[in-house]
mmCIF file of C-alpha atoms in Angstrom:
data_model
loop_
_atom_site.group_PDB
_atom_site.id
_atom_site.type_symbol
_atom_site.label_atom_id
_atom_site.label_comp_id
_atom_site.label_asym_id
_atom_site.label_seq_id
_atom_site.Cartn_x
_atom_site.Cartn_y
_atom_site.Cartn_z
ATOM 1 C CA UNK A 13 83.776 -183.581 119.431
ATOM 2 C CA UNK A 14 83.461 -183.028 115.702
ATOM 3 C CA UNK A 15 84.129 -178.864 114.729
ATOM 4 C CA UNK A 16 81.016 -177.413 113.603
ATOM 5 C CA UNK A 17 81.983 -176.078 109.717
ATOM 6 C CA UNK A 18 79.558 -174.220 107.073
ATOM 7 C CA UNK A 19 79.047 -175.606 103.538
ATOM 8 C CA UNK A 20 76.774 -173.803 101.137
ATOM 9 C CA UNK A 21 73.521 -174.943 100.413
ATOM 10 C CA UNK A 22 73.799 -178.109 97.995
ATOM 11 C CA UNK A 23 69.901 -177.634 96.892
ATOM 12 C CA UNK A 24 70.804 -174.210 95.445
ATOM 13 C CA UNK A 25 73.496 -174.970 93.009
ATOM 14 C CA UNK A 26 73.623 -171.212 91.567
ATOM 15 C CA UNK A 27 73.902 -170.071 94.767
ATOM 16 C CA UNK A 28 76.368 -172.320 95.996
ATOM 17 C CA UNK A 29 78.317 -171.734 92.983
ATOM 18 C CA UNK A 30 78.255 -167.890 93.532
ATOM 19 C CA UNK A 31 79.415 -168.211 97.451
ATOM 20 C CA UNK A 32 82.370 -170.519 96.382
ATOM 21 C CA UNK A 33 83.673 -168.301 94.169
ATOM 22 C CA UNK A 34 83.129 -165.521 96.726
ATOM 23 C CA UNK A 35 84.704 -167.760 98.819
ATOM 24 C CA UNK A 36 87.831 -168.054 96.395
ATOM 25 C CA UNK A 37 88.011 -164.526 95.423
ATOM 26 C CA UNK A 38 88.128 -163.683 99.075
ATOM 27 C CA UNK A 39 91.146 -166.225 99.697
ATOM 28 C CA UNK A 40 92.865 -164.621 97.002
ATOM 29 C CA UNK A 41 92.675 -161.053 98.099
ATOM 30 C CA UNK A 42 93.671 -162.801 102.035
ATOM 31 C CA UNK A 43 96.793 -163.564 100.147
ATOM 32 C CA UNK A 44 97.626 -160.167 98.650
ATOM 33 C CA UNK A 45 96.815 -158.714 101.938
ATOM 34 C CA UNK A 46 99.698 -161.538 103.544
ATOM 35 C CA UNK A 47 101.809 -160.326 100.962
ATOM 36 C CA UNK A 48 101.353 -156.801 101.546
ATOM 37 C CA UNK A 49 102.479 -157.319 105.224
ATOM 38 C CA UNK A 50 105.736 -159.795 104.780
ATOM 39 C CA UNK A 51 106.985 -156.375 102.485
ATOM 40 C CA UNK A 52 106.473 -154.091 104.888
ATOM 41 C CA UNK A 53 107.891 -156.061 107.489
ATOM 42 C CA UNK A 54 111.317 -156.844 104.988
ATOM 43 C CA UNK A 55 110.739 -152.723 104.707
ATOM 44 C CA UNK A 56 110.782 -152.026 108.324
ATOM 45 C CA UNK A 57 113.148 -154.937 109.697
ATOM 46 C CA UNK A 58 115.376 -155.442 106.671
ATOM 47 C CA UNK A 59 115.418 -151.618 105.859
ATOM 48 C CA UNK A 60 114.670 -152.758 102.328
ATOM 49 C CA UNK A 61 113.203 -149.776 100.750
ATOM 50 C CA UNK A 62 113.072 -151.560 97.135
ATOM 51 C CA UNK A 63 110.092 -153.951 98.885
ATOM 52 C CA UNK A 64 108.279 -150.953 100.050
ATOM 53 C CA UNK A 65 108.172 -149.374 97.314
ATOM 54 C CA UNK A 66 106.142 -152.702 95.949
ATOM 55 C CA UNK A 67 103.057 -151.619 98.606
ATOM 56 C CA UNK A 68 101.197 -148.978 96.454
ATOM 57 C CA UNK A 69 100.880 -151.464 93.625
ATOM 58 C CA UNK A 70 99.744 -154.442 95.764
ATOM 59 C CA UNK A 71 97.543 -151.836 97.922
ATOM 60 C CA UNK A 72 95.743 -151.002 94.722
ATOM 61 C CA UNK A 73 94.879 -154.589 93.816
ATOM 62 C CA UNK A 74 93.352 -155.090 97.191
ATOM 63 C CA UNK A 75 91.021 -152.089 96.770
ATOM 64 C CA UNK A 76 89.950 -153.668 93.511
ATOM 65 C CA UNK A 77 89.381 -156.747 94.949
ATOM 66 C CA UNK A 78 87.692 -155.204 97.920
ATOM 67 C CA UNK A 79 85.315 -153.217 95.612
ATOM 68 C CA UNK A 80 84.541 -156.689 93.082
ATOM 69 C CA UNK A 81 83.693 -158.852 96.501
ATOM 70 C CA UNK A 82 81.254 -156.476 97.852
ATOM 71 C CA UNK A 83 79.462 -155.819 94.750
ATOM 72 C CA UNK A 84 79.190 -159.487 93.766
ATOM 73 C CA UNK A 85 78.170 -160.026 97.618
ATOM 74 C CA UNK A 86 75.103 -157.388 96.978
ATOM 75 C CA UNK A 87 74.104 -159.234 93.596
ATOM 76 C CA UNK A 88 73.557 -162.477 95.067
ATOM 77 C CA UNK A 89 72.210 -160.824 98.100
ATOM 78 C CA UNK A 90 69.262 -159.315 95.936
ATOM 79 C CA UNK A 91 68.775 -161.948 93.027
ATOM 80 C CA UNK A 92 68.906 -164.979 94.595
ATOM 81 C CA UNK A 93 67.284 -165.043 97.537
ATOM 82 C CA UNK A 94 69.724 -167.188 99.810
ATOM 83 C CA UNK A 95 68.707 -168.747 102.838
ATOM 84 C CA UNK A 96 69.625 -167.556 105.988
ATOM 85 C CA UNK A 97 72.851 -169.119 106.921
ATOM 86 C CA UNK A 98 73.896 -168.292 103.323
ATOM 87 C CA UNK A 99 73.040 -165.041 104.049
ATOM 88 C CA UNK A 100 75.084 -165.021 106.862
ATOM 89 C CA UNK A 101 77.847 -166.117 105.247
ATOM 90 C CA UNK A 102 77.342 -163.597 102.193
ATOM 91 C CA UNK A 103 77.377 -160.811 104.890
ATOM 92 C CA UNK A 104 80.351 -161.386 106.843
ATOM 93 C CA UNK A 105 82.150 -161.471 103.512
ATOM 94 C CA UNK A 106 81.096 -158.173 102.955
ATOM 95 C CA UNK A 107 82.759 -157.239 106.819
ATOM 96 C CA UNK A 108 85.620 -159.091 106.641
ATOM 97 C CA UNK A 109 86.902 -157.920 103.501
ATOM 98 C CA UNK A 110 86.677 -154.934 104.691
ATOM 99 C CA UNK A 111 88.794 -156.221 108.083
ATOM 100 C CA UNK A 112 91.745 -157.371 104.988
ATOM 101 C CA UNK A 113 91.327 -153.991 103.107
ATOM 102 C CA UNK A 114 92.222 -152.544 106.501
ATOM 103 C CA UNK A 115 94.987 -154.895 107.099
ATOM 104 C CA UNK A 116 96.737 -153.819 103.879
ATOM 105 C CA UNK A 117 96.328 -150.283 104.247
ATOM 106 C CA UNK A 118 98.040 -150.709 107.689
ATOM 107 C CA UNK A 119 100.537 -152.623 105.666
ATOM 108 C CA UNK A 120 101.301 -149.760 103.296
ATOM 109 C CA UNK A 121 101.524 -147.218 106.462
ATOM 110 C CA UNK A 122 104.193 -149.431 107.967
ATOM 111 C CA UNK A 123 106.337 -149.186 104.743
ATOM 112 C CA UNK A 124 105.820 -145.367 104.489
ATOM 113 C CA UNK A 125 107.470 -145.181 108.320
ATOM 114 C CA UNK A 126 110.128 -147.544 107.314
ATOM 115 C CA UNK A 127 110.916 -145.088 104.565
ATOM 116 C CA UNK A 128 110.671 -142.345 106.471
ATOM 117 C CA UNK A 129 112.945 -144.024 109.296
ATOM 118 C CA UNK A 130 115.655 -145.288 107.054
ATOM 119 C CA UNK A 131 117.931 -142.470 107.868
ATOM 120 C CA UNK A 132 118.002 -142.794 111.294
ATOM 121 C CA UNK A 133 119.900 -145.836 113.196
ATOM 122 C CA UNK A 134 118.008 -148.582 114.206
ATOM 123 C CA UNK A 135 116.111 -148.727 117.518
ATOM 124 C CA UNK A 136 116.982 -150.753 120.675
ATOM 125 C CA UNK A 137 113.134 -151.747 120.467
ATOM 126 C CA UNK A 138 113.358 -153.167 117.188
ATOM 127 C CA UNK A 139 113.569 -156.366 117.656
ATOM 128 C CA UNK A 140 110.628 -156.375 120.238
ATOM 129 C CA UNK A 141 108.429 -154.764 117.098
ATOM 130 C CA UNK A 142 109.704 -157.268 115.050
ATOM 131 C CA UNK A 143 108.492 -160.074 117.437
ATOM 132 C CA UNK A 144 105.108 -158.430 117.044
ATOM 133 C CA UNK A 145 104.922 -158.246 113.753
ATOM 134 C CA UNK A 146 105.679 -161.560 112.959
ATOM 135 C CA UNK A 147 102.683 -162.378 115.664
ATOM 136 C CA UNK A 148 100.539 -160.597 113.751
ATOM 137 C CA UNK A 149 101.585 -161.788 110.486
ATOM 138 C CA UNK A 150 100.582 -165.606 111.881
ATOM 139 C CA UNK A 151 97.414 -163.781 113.221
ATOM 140 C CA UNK A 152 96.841 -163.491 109.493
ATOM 141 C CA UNK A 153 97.427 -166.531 108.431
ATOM 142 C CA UNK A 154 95.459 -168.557 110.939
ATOM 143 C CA UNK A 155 92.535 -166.910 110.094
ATOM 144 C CA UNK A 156 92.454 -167.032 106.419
ATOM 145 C CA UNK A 157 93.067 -170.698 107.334
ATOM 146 C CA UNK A 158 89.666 -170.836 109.109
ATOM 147 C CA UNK A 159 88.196 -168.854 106.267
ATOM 148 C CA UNK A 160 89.033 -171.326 103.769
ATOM 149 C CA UNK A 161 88.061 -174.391 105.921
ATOM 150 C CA UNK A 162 85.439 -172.456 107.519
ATOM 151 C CA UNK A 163 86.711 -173.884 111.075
ATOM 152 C CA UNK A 164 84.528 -172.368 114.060
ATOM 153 C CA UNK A 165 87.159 -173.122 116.632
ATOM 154 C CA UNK A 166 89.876 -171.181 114.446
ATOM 155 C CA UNK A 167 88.634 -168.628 114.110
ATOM 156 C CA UNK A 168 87.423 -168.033 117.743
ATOM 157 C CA UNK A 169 90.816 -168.983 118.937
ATOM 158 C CA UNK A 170 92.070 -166.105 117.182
ATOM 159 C CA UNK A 171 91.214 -163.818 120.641
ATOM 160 C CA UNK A 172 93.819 -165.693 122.829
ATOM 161 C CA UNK A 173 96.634 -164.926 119.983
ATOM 162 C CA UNK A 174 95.155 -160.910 119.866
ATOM 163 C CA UNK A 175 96.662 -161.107 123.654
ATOM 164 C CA UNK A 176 99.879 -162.040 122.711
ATOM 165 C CA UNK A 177 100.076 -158.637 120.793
ATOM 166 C CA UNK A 178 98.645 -156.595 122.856
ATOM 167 C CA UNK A 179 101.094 -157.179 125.484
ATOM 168 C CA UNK A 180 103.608 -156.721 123.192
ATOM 169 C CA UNK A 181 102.268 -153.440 122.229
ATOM 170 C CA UNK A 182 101.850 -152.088 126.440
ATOM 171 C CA UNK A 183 105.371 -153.237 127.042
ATOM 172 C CA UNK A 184 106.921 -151.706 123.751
ATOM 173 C CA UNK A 185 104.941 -148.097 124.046
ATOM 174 C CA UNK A 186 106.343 -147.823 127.832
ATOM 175 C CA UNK A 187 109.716 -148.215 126.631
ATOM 176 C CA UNK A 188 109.039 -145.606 123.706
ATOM 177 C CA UNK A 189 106.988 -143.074 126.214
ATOM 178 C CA UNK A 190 109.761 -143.283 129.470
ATOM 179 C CA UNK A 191 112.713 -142.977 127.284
ATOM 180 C CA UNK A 192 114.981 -139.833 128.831
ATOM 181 C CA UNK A 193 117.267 -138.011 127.476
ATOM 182 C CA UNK A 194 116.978 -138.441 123.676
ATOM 183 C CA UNK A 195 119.509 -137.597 121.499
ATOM 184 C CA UNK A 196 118.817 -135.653 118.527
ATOM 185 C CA UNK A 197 114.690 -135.521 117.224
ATOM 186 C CA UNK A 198 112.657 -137.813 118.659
ATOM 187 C CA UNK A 199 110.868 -138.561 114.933
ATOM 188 C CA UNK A 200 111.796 -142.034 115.259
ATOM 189 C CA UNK A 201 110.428 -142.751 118.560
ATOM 190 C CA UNK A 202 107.181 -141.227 117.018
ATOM 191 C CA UNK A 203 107.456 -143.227 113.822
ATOM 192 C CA UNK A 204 107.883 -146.366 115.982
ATOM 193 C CA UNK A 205 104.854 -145.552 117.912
ATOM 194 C CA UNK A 206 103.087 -145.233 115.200
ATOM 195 C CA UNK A 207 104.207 -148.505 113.815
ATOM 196 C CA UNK A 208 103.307 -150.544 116.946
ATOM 197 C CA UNK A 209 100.024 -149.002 116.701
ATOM 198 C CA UNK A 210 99.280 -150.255 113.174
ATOM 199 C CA UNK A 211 100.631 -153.799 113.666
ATOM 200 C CA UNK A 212 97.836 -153.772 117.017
ATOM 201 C CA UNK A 213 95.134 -152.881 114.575
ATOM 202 C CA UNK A 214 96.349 -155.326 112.192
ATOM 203 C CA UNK A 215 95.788 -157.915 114.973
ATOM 204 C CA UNK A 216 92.753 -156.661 116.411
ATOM 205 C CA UNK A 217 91.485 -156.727 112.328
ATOM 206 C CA UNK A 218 92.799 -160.716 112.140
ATOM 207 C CA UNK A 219 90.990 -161.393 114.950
ATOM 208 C CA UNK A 220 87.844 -159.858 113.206
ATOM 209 C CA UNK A 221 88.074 -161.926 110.634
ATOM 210 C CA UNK A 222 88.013 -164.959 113.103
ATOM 211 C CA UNK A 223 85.192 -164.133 114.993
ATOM 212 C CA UNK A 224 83.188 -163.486 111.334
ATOM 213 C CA UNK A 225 83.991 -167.247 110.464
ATOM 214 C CA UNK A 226 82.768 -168.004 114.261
ATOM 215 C CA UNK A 227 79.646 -166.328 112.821
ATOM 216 C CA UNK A 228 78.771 -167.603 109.394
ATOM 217 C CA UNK A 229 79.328 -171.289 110.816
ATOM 218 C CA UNK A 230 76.807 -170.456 114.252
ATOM 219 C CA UNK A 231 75.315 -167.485 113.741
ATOM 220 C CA UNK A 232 76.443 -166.459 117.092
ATOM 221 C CA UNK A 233 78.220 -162.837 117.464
#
């Protein structure tokens, strides 16, 4: 069976025009936001403090990008009348670029915790977090795939990877909650809780962005 994909009208070359460049713009900020999380994760994992330091910069462009996109969204939205699966499309920009501005902010938590947990020795649950990360990371990428091919079945299959993370996150959160007789301040157990909980949202947020391609291409929530 042949995937069911959305192209822009080709009667309405403005307009189709403005949504591809939407559509680029979007992509580009998709790729910041990717950027954003491999330095957090090299912050975090690595312990290298030089690539979180990078976040605030990158975190910035985002917002700008976030701010352009939904004003230019608006503007075609009131001056060129689209038709309604354009208008679909034009408004799921508008949420799912909010869904990436999340995603980075989330990014630049995760390298203020790996600051703030550089003094302390690494956790036995690392690597588990790690795991998760780098499931959430290809969360990312999968659905700024079916963004740019706007690919129905991508982006819905996004919900079965969101699993894969969220089991990650019950298992590694029982292991941080049960663990007896700490030595020293628990701050790191906190900061790693913490941490879990903002790579979850950063899944949960990927998977947004799936279901809103789902949605311009059907119009189905």
């Amino acid at each position: 069976m042949k995937a069911v994909r959305y192209s822009p009208n080709p009667q309405r070359p403005q307009l189709a025009r403005g949504i591809r460049r939407l559509e680029r713009d979007v992509l580009r900020m998709g790729a910041l936001v990717e950027q954003s999380f491999r330095l957090s994760h090299q912050a975090l994992f690595a312990r290298n403090l030089a690539a979180a330091e990078e976040l605030p910069r990158l975190d910035k462009k985002i917002d700008r990008f976030y701010r352009q996109i939904e004003s230019d969204c608006t503007a075609i939205m009131t001056l060129q009348s689209p038709t309604a699966q354009d208008l679909r499309c034009l408004s799921a920009f508008m949420q799912l670029v909010r869904d990436l501005e999340r995603i980075g902010d989330y990014a630049k938590d995760l390298a203020e915790i790996a600051i703030k947990i550089f003094p302390y020795a690494p956790h036995t649950s690392l690597p588990d977090i790690e795991v998760m990360s780098r499931h959430a990371q290809a969360m990312l990428a999968t659905s700024l795939v079916a963004l740019a091919e706007f690919d129905e079945a991508g982006g819905r299959g996004l919900k079965h990877l969101d699993d894969t993370v969220d089991d990650a996150y019950d298992r590694v959160y029982q292991t941080l909650a049960q663990q007896r007789d700490v030595p020293g301040v628990v701050e790191p157990i906190v900061l790693l809780a913490l941490a879990i909980r903002c790579l979850e949202r950063m899944a949960d947020h990927a998977t947004n962005i799936g279901q809103r391609v789902a949605y311009i291409v059907t119009g189905q929530r």
